[in-house]
Amino acid sequence: MQHQVQIEELTPEAFAPYGKVIDLPAGAPSKSGDGWDCWSYIQMLDASVPLGFGLVVTRRREPVVDAMERHVSREELLLTFDREIIQPVARCADIDDPDERPDPATVKCFRIKPGQAVVIGRGVWHSPAYAAADDARYLFGIEKKPDKFGDEMVHPWVNFQSGDTIRFG
Ligand SMILES: NC(=O)N[C@@H](O)C(=O)O
Protein backbone atom coordinates (compact mmCIF):
# COMPACT_ATOMS: atom_id res chain seq x y z
CA MET A 1 0.00 0.00 0.00
CA GLN A 2 1.20 3.53 -0.76
CA HIS A 3 0.49 6.31 1.76
CA GLN A 4 0.18 9.92 0.62
CA VAL A 5 1.86 12.40 3.00
CA GLN A 6 1.74 16.20 2.84
CA ILE A 7 4.95 18.18 3.26
CA GLU A 8 4.94 20.04 6.59
CA GLU A 9 6.65 23.27 7.56
CA LEU A 10 9.30 22.76 10.24
CA THR A 11 8.17 23.89 13.70
CA PRO A 12 9.42 22.75 17.13
CA GLU A 13 5.92 21.54 18.01
CA ALA A 14 5.37 19.48 14.85
CA PHE A 15 8.89 18.03 14.92
CA ALA A 16 8.88 17.27 18.70
CA PRO A 17 8.14 13.49 18.36
CA TYR A 18 11.15 13.20 16.04
CA GLY A 19 13.68 15.53 17.59
CA LYS A 20 14.62 19.18 18.06
CA VAL A 21 14.55 22.19 15.74
CA ILE A 22 17.23 24.86 15.37
CA ASP A 23 15.96 28.16 13.96
CA LEU A 24 16.43 31.87 14.50
CA PRO A 25 14.90 32.64 17.92
CA ALA A 26 12.16 35.25 18.20
CA GLY A 27 13.62 36.58 21.46
CA ALA A 28 16.45 39.00 22.11
CA PRO A 29 20.04 37.84 21.40
CA SER A 30 22.21 36.83 24.34
CA LYS A 31 25.08 38.94 23.01
CA SER A 32 25.54 41.47 20.21
CA GLY A 33 28.25 43.48 18.56
CA ASP A 34 28.79 45.84 15.68
CA GLY A 35 26.78 44.23 12.91
CA TRP A 36 26.09 40.90 14.61
CA ASP A 37 23.69 39.22 17.04
CA CYS A 38 24.27 35.91 18.79
CA TRP A 39 21.85 33.54 20.50
CA SER A 40 23.41 30.77 22.59
CA TYR A 41 22.75 28.10 23.44
CA ILE A 42 19.74 27.66 21.21
CA GLN A 43 19.88 23.87 21.16
CA MET A 44 21.83 20.92 22.56
CA LEU A 45 23.10 17.64 21.11
CA ASP A 46 24.02 14.84 23.53
CA ALA A 47 27.47 13.47 22.78
CA SER A 48 30.18 11.55 24.65
CA VAL A 49 32.66 11.15 21.76
CA PRO A 50 33.65 13.49 18.88
CA LEU A 51 31.16 14.06 16.08
CA GLY A 52 31.82 12.90 12.54
CA PHE A 53 30.34 14.90 9.66
CA GLY A 54 28.88 13.58 6.44
CA LEU A 55 27.87 15.48 3.32
CA VAL A 56 25.06 14.35 1.04
CA VAL A 57 24.28 15.56 -2.47
CA THR A 58 20.59 14.87 -2.96
CA ARG A 59 19.20 15.03 -6.47
CA ARG A 60 15.74 15.48 -7.88
CA ARG A 61 13.92 12.15 -7.92
CA GLU A 62 10.52 10.57 -7.38
CA PRO A 63 9.18 11.63 -3.95
CA VAL A 64 8.73 8.04 -2.86
CA VAL A 65 10.23 6.47 0.30
CA ASP A 66 10.35 2.71 0.78
CA ALA A 67 12.94 2.30 3.56
CA MET A 68 14.51 4.18 6.45
CA GLU A 69 17.43 3.84 8.88
CA ARG A 70 17.82 4.82 12.51
CA HIS A 71 20.54 5.30 15.12
CA VAL A 72 19.34 4.05 18.50
CA SER A 73 22.44 5.25 20.37
CA ARG A 74 23.01 8.65 18.83
CA GLU A 75 21.35 11.96 18.01
CA GLU A 76 22.02 13.42 14.55
CA LEU A 77 22.41 17.06 13.53
CA LEU A 78 21.23 17.77 9.98
CA LEU A 79 21.16 21.02 7.99
CA THR A 80 21.08 22.03 4.36
CA PHE A 81 23.90 24.10 2.90
CA ASP A 82 22.26 25.65 -0.09
CA ARG A 83 18.67 24.70 -0.97
CA GLU A 84 15.50 23.48 0.64
CA ILE A 85 15.31 19.79 1.41
CA ILE A 86 12.50 17.47 2.51
CA GLN A 87 13.28 15.18 5.43
CA PRO A 88 11.00 12.15 5.89
CA VAL A 89 10.93 10.75 9.46
CA ALA A 90 8.97 8.06 11.32
CA ARG A 91 8.50 7.50 15.02
CA CYS A 92 10.59 5.14 17.10
CA ALA A 93 8.20 2.70 18.84
CA ASP A 94 10.69 0.61 20.85
CA ILE A 95 14.29 1.75 20.99
CA ASP A 96 15.31 -1.66 22.40
CA ASP A 97 13.74 -3.73 19.62
CA PRO A 98 16.39 -4.68 17.03
CA ASP A 99 13.68 -6.02 14.70
CA GLU A 100 11.53 -2.86 14.61
CA ARG A 101 10.40 -1.68 11.20
CA PRO A 102 9.34 1.91 10.48
CA ASP A 103 5.58 2.38 10.76
CA PRO A 104 4.27 4.21 7.66
CA ALA A 105 1.35 5.61 9.70
CA THR A 106 3.79 7.74 11.71
CA VAL A 107 5.67 9.26 8.77
CA LYS A 108 5.95 13.03 8.40
CA CYS A 109 7.92 14.89 5.75
CA PHE A 110 9.39 18.21 6.87
CA ARG A 111 10.66 21.06 4.75
CA ILE A 112 14.08 22.25 6.01
CA LYS A 113 15.19 25.64 4.67
CA PRO A 114 18.72 27.05 4.54
CA GLY A 115 19.23 28.65 7.96
CA GLN A 116 17.30 25.91 9.77
CA ALA A 117 18.55 22.62 11.22
CA VAL A 118 17.21 19.62 13.08
CA VAL A 119 18.60 17.26 15.69
CA ILE A 120 17.04 13.89 14.91
CA GLY A 121 16.27 11.99 18.12
CA ARG A 122 17.78 8.63 19.06
CA GLY A 123 15.98 5.76 17.35
CA VAL A 124 13.94 8.01 15.05
CA TRP A 125 13.60 6.53 11.58
CA HIS A 126 14.75 8.68 8.66
CA SER A 127 15.49 8.29 4.99
CA PRO A 128 18.09 10.34 3.14
CA ALA A 129 16.61 13.82 2.64
CA TYR A 130 15.14 14.77 -0.75
CA ALA A 131 15.68 17.91 -2.80
CA ALA A 132 12.58 20.12 -2.47
CA ALA A 133 13.12 21.42 -6.01
CA ASP A 134 16.67 21.66 -7.32
CA ASP A 135 19.57 19.40 -6.34
CA ALA A 136 20.81 20.26 -2.84
CA ARG A 137 23.74 19.57 -0.51
CA TYR A 138 23.18 18.82 3.15
CA LEU A 139 25.40 18.13 6.13
CA PHE A 140 24.89 15.71 8.97
CA GLY A 141 26.86 15.33 12.18
CA ILE A 142 26.75 12.28 14.44
CA GLU A 143 28.92 10.77 17.16
CA LYS A 144 31.65 8.65 15.60
CA LYS A 145 30.96 5.44 17.49
CA PRO A 146 29.24 2.13 16.68
CA ASP A 147 25.51 2.04 17.16
CA LYS A 148 23.89 -0.62 19.37
CA PHE A 149 22.32 -2.46 16.41
CA GLY A 150 25.17 -2.01 13.95
CA ASP A 151 23.80 0.72 11.68
CA GLU A 152 27.32 1.49 10.47
CA MET A 153 26.67 -1.13 7.83
CA VAL A 154 26.79 0.01 4.23
CA HIS A 155 23.12 -0.94 3.86
CA PRO A 156 21.25 0.04 7.04
CA TRP A 157 17.90 0.44 5.26
CA VAL A 158 14.82 -1.20 6.72
CA ASN A 159 11.61 -1.45 4.67
CA PHE A 160 8.34 -0.17 6.08
CA GLN A 161 5.96 -2.55 7.84
CA SER A 162 3.97 -4.64 5.32
CA GLY A 163 6.24 -3.41 2.51
CA ASP A 164 4.28 -0.13 2.31
CA THR A 165 5.67 2.98 0.66
CA ILE A 166 5.25 6.73 1.17
CA ARG A 167 4.63 9.29 -1.55
CA PHE A 168 4.96 12.89 -0.36
CA GLY A 169 4.09 16.17 -1.97
N1 LIG B 1 20.82 11.52 7.36
C1 LIG B 1 21.53 10.96 6.38
O1 LIG B 1 21.36 11.25 5.19
N2 LIG B 1 22.46 10.05 6.69
C2 LIG B 1 22.85 9.64 7.99
O2 LIG B 1 21.77 9.39 8.81
C3 LIG B 1 23.81 8.48 7.95
O3 LIG B 1 24.00 7.86 8.98
O4 LIG B 1 24.41 8.23 6.89
CSV table of C-alpha atoms and ligand atoms in Angstrom, one decimal:
chain,number,residue,atom,x,y,z
A,1,MET,CA,0.0,0.0,0.0
A,2,GLN,CA,1.2,3.5,-0.8
A,3,HIS,CA,0.5,6.3,1.8
A,4,GLN,CA,0.2,9.9,0.6
A,5,VAL,CA,1.9,12.4,3.0
A,6,GLN,CA,1.7,16.2,2.8
A,7,ILE,CA,5.0,18.2,3.3
A,8,GLU,CA,4.9,20.0,6.6
A,9,GLU,CA,6.6,23.3,7.6
A,10,LEU,CA,9.3,22.8,10.2
A,11,THR,CA,8.2,23.9,13.7
A,12,PRO,CA,9.4,22.7,17.1
A,13,GLU,CA,5.9,21.5,18.0
A,14,ALA,CA,5.4,19.5,14.9
A,15,PHE,CA,8.9,18.0,14.9
A,16,ALA,CA,8.9,17.3,18.7
A,17,PRO,CA,8.1,13.5,18.4
A,18,TYR,CA,11.1,13.2,16.0
A,19,GLY,CA,13.7,15.5,17.6
A,20,LYS,CA,14.6,19.2,18.1
A,21,VAL,CA,14.5,22.2,15.7
A,22,ILE,CA,17.2,24.9,15.4
A,23,ASP,CA,16.0,28.2,14.0
A,24,LEU,CA,16.4,31.9,14.5
A,25,PRO,CA,14.9,32.6,17.9
A,26,ALA,CA,12.2,35.3,18.2
A,27,GLY,CA,13.6,36.6,21.5
A,28,ALA,CA,16.4,39.0,22.1
A,29,PRO,CA,20.0,37.8,21.4
A,30,SER,CA,22.2,36.8,24.3
A,31,LYS,CA,25.1,38.9,23.0
A,32,SER,CA,25.5,41.5,20.2
A,33,GLY,CA,28.3,43.5,18.6
A,34,ASP,CA,28.8,45.8,15.7
A,35,GLY,CA,26.8,44.2,12.9
A,36,TRP,CA,26.1,40.9,14.6
A,37,ASP,CA,23.7,39.2,17.0
A,38,CYS,CA,24.3,35.9,18.8
A,39,TRP,CA,21.9,33.5,20.5
A,40,SER,CA,23.4,30.8,22.6
A,41,TYR,CA,22.8,28.1,23.4
A,42,ILE,CA,19.7,27.7,21.2
A,43,GLN,CA,19.9,23.9,21.2
A,44,MET,CA,21.8,20.9,22.6
A,45,LEU,CA,23.1,17.6,21.1
A,46,ASP,CA,24.0,14.8,23.5
A,47,ALA,CA,27.5,13.5,22.8
A,48,SER,CA,30.2,11.6,24.6
A,49,VAL,CA,32.7,11.1,21.8
A,50,PRO,CA,33.6,13.5,18.9
A,51,LEU,CA,31.2,14.1,16.1
A,52,GLY,CA,31.8,12.9,12.5
A,53,PHE,CA,30.3,14.9,9.7
A,54,GLY,CA,28.9,13.6,6.4
A,55,LEU,CA,27.9,15.5,3.3
A,56,VAL,CA,25.1,14.4,1.0
A,57,VAL,CA,24.3,15.6,-2.5
A,58,THR,CA,20.6,14.9,-3.0
A,59,ARG,CA,19.2,15.0,-6.5
A,60,ARG,CA,15.7,15.5,-7.9
A,61,ARG,CA,13.9,12.2,-7.9
A,62,GLU,CA,10.5,10.6,-7.4
A,63,PRO,CA,9.2,11.6,-3.9
A,64,VAL,CA,8.7,8.0,-2.9
A,65,VAL,CA,10.2,6.5,0.3
A,66,ASP,CA,10.3,2.7,0.8
A,67,ALA,CA,12.9,2.3,3.6
A,68,MET,CA,14.5,4.2,6.5
A,69,GLU,CA,17.4,3.8,8.9
A,70,ARG,CA,17.8,4.8,12.5
A,71,HIS,CA,20.5,5.3,15.1
A,72,VAL,CA,19.3,4.0,18.5
A,73,SER,CA,22.4,5.2,20.4
A,74,ARG,CA,23.0,8.7,18.8
A,75,GLU,CA,21.3,12.0,18.0
A,76,GLU,CA,22.0,13.4,14.6
A,77,LEU,CA,22.4,17.1,13.5
A,78,LEU,CA,21.2,17.8,10.0
A,79,LEU,CA,21.2,21.0,8.0
A,80,THR,CA,21.1,22.0,4.4
A,81,PHE,CA,23.9,24.1,2.9
A,82,ASP,CA,22.3,25.7,-0.1
A,83,ARG,CA,18.7,24.7,-1.0
A,84,GLU,CA,15.5,23.5,0.6
A,85,ILE,CA,15.3,19.8,1.4
A,86,ILE,CA,12.5,17.5,2.5
A,87,GLN,CA,13.3,15.2,5.4
A,88,PRO,CA,11.0,12.1,5.9
A,89,VAL,CA,10.9,10.8,9.5
A,90,ALA,CA,9.0,8.1,11.3
A,91,ARG,CA,8.5,7.5,15.0
A,92,CYS,CA,10.6,5.1,17.1
A,93,ALA,CA,8.2,2.7,18.8
A,94,ASP,CA,10.7,0.6,20.9
A,95,ILE,CA,14.3,1.8,21.0
A,96,ASP,CA,15.3,-1.7,22.4
A,97,ASP,CA,13.7,-3.7,19.6
A,98,PRO,CA,16.4,-4.7,17.0
A,99,ASP,CA,13.7,-6.0,14.7
A,100,GLU,CA,11.5,-2.9,14.6
A,101,ARG,CA,10.4,-1.7,11.2
A,102,PRO,CA,9.3,1.9,10.5
A,103,ASP,CA,5.6,2.4,10.8
A,104,PRO,CA,4.3,4.2,7.7
A,105,ALA,CA,1.3,5.6,9.7
A,106,THR,CA,3.8,7.7,11.7
A,107,VAL,CA,5.7,9.3,8.8
A,108,LYS,CA,6.0,13.0,8.4
A,109,CYS,CA,7.9,14.9,5.8
A,110,PHE,CA,9.4,18.2,6.9
A,111,ARG,CA,10.7,21.1,4.8
A,112,ILE,CA,14.1,22.3,6.0
A,113,LYS,CA,15.2,25.6,4.7
A,114,PRO,CA,18.7,27.1,4.5
A,115,GLY,CA,19.2,28.7,8.0
A,116,GLN,CA,17.3,25.9,9.8
A,117,ALA,CA,18.5,22.6,11.2
A,118,VAL,CA,17.2,19.6,13.1
A,119,VAL,CA,18.6,17.3,15.7
A,120,ILE,CA,17.0,13.9,14.9
A,121,GLY,CA,16.3,12.0,18.1
A,122,ARG,CA,17.8,8.6,19.1
A,123,GLY,CA,16.0,5.8,17.3
A,124,VAL,CA,13.9,8.0,15.1
A,125,TRP,CA,13.6,6.5,11.6
A,126,HIS,CA,14.7,8.7,8.7
A,127,SER,CA,15.5,8.3,5.0
A,128,PRO,CA,18.1,10.3,3.1
A,129,ALA,CA,16.6,13.8,2.6
A,130,TYR,CA,15.1,14.8,-0.7
A,131,ALA,CA,15.7,17.9,-2.8
A,132,ALA,CA,12.6,20.1,-2.5
A,133,ALA,CA,13.1,21.4,-6.0
A,134,ASP,CA,16.7,21.7,-7.3
A,135,ASP,CA,19.6,19.4,-6.3
A,136,ALA,CA,20.8,20.3,-2.8
A,137,ARG,CA,23.7,19.6,-0.5
A,138,TYR,CA,23.2,18.8,3.2
A,139,LEU,CA,25.4,18.1,6.1
A,140,PHE,CA,24.9,15.7,9.0
A,141,GLY,CA,26.9,15.3,12.2
A,142,ILE,CA,26.7,12.3,14.4
A,143,GLU,CA,28.9,10.8,17.2
A,144,LYS,CA,31.6,8.6,15.6
A,145,LYS,CA,31.0,5.4,17.5
A,146,PRO,CA,29.2,2.1,16.7
A,147,ASP,CA,25.5,2.0,17.2
A,148,LYS,CA,23.9,-0.6,19.4
A,149,PHE,CA,22.3,-2.5,16.4
A,150,GLY,CA,25.2,-2.0,14.0
A,151,ASP,CA,23.8,0.7,11.7
A,152,GLU,CA,27.3,1.5,10.5
A,153,MET,CA,26.7,-1.1,7.8
A,154,VAL,CA,26.8,0.0,4.2
A,155,HIS,CA,23.1,-0.9,3.9
A,156,PRO,CA,21.3,0.0,7.0
A,157,TRP,CA,17.9,0.4,5.3
A,158,VAL,CA,14.8,-1.2,6.7
A,159,ASN,CA,11.6,-1.5,4.7
A,160,PHE,CA,8.3,-0.2,6.1
A,161,GLN,CA,6.0,-2.6,7.8
A,162,SER,CA,4.0,-4.6,5.3
A,163,GLY,CA,6.2,-3.4,2.5
A,164,ASP,CA,4.3,-0.1,2.3
A,165,THR,CA,5.7,3.0,0.7
A,166,ILE,CA,5.2,6.7,1.2
A,167,ARG,CA,4.6,9.3,-1.6
A,168,PHE,CA,5.0,12.9,-0.4
A,169,GLY,CA,4.1,16.2,-2.0
B,1,LIG,N1,20.8,11.5,7.4
B,1,LIG,C1,21.5,11.0,6.4
B,1,LIG,O1,21.4,11.2,5.2
B,1,LIG,N2,22.5,10.0,6.7
B,1,LIG,C2,22.8,9.6,8.0
B,1,LIG,O2,21.8,9.4,8.8
B,1,LIG,C3,23.8,8.5,8.0
B,1,LIG,O3,24.0,7.9,9.0
B,1,LIG,O4,24.4,8.2,6.9
